[in-house]
Structure formats: C-alpha cells, structure tokens
Coordinates of N, CA and C and ligand atoms in Angstrom, one line a residue:
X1 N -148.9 163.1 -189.3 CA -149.6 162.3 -190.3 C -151.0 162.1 -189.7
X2 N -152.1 162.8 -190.5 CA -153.3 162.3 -190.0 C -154.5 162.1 -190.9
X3 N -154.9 161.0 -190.5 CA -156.2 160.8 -192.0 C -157.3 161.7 -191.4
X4 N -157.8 162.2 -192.7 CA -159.0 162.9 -192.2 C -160.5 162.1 -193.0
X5 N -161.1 161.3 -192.4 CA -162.5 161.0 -192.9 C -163.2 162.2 -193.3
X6 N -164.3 161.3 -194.3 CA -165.6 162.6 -194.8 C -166.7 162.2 -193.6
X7 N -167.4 162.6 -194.5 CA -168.4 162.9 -192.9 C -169.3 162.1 -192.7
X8 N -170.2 161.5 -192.4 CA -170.9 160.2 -192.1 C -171.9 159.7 -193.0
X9 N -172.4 161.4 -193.9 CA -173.5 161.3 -195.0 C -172.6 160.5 -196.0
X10 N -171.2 160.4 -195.7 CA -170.5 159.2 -197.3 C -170.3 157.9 -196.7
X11 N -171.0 157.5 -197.3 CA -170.6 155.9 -197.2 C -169.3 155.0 -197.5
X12 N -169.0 154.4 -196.7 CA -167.9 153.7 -196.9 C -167.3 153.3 -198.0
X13 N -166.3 153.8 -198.4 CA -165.9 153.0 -200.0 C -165.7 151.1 -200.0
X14 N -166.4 150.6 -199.3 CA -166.3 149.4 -199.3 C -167.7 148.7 -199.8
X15 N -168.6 150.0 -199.6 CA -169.8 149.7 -200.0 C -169.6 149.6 -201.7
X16 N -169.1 150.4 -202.3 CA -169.3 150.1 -203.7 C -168.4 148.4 -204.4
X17 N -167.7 148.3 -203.5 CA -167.4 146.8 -203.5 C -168.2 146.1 -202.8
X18 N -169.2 146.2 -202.6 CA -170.1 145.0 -201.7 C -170.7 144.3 -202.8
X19 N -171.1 142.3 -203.1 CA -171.7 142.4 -204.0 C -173.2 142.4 -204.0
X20 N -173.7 143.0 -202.7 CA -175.0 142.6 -202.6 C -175.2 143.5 -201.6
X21 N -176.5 144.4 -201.7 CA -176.5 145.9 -201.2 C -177.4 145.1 -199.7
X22 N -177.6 144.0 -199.6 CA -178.5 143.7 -198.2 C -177.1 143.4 -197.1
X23 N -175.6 143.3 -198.0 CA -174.9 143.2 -196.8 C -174.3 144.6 -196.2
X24 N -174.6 145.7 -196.3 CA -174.9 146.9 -195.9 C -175.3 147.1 -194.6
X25 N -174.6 147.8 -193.6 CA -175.3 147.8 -192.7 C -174.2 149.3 -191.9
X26 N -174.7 150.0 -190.9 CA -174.4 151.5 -189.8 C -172.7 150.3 -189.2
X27 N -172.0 151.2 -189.7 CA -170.5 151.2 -188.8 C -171.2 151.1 -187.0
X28 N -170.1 150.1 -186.5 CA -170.4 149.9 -185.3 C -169.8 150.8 -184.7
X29 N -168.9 152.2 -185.2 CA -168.7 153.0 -184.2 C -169.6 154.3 -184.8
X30 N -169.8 154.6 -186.2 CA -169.8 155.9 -186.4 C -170.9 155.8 -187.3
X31 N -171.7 154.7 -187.7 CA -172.8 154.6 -187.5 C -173.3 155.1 -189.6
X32 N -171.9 155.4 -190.0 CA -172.0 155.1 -191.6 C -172.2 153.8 -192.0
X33 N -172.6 154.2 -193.2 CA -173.1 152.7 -194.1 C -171.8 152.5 -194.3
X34 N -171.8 150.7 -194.4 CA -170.4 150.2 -194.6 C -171.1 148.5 -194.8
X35 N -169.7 148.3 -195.6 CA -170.0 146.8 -195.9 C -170.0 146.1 -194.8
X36 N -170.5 145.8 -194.2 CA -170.8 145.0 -192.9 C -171.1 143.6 -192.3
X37 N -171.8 143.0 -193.6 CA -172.1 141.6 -193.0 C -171.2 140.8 -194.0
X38 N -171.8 139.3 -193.8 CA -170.7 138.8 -195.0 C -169.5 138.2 -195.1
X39 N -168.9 137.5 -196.1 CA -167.6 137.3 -196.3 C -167.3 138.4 -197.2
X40 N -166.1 138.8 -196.1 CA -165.7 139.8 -196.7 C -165.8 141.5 -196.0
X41 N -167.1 141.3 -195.2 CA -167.4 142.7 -194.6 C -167.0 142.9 -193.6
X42 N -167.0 144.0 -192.7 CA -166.4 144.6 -191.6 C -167.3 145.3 -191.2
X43 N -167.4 144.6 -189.1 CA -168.2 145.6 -188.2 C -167.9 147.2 -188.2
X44 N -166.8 147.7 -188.8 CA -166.3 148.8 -188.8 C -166.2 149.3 -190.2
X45 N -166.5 150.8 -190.4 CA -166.0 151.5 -191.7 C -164.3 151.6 -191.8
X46 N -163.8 151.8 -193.0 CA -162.6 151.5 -192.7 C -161.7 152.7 -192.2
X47 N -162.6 154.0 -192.0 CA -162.0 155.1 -191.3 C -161.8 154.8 -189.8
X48 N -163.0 153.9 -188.8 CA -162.8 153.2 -188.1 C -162.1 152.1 -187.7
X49 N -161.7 151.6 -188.6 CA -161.1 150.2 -188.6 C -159.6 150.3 -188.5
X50 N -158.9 151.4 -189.3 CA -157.5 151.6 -189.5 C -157.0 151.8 -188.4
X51 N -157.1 152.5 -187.5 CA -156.5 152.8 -186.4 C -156.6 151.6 -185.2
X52 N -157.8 150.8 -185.3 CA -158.3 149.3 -185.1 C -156.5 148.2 -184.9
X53 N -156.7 148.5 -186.6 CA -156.2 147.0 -187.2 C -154.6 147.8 -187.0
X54 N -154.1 148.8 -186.7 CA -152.9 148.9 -186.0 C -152.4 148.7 -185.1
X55 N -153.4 148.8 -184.0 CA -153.6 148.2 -182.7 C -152.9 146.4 -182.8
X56 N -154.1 145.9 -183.3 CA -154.2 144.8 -183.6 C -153.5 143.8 -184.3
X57 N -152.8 144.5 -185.5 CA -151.8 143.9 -186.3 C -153.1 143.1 -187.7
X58 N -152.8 143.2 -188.7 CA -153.9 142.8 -189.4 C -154.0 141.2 -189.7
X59 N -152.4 140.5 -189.3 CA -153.0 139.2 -189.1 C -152.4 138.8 -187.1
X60 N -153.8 138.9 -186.5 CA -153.7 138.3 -185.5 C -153.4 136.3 -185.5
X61 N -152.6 136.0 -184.8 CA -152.1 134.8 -184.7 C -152.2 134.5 -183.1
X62 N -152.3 133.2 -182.8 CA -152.0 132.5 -181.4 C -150.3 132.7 -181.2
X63 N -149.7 133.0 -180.2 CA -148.8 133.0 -179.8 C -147.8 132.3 -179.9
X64 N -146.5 132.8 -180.3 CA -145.6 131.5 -180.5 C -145.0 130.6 -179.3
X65 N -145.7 129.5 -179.0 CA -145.5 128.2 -178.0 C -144.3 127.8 -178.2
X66 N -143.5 128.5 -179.2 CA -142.1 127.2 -179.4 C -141.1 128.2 -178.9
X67 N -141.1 129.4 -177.8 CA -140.0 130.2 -177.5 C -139.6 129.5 -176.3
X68 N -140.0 128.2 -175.6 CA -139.3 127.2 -174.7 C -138.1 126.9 -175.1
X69 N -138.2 126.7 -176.7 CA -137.2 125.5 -177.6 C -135.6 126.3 -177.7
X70 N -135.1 127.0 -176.6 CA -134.2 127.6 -177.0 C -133.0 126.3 -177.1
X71 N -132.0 127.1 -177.9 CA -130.7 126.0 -178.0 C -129.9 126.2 -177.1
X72 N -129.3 124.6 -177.0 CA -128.5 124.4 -175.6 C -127.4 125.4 -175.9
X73 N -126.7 126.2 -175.1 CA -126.0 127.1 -174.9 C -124.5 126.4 -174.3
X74 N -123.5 127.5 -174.4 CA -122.3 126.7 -173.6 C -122.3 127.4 -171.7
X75 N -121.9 126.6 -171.1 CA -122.2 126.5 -170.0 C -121.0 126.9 -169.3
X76 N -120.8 127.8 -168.2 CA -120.0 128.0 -167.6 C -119.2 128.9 -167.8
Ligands
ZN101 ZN1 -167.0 154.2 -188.7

C-alpha cells in the first residue's frame, strides 16, 4: 500500500477549501502551497501530514493518570 503524491507544482487540495487565499502558505516539508495558517490549516500538505498523523495518532491526549487505580485483587 502506497500513496503516491503529485508533484509540488499541485497544490494541496486543502487549498481549495481554504476560505481566504492569504492563509496560504509552502508546506513545511515539501515546500507546496497548502492551507497553512489559520483555524483550520496545517504546517504540513496533507501528502506530508499522513504519514505524520499515524505516527502521532490524530487525536493526541495527555496520558492516562488513572492506571494507578487498579482494583483490589484477591490475595494469596
Ligand atoms: Zn508537503
């Protein structure tokens, strides 16, 4: 399984969802236009980003603090 991006002269398909062409701005890896600033935009094109946000998990969270709380067990 492998995605294959187009080539850098295409711009991100996030651009034509942007609603305002000043939040536009060069992918911080590969240096295509991409929706970039903003709510809503990404330092990354999303050919960049995908392999990113797998890494990552797409909702990062703080760690679960409550795996202390185990239940008392039987003993012996
Ligand atoms: Zn990119």
């Amino acid at each position: 399984m492998s995605t294959v991006s187009p080539p850098i002269s295409e711009p991100d398909p996030s651009t034509f969802a942007c609603p305002s062409g000043d939040k536009i701005g060069p992918c911080g890896s590969c240096q295509r236009k991409t929706w970039k600033y903003g709510n809503g935009g990404s330092p990354l094109c999303q050919w960049c980003m995908g392999p990113v946000q797998q890494q990552w998990g797409t909702t990062v969270r703080h760690k679960n603090t409550r795996s202390q709380l185990t239940p008392p067990g039987p003993t012996g």
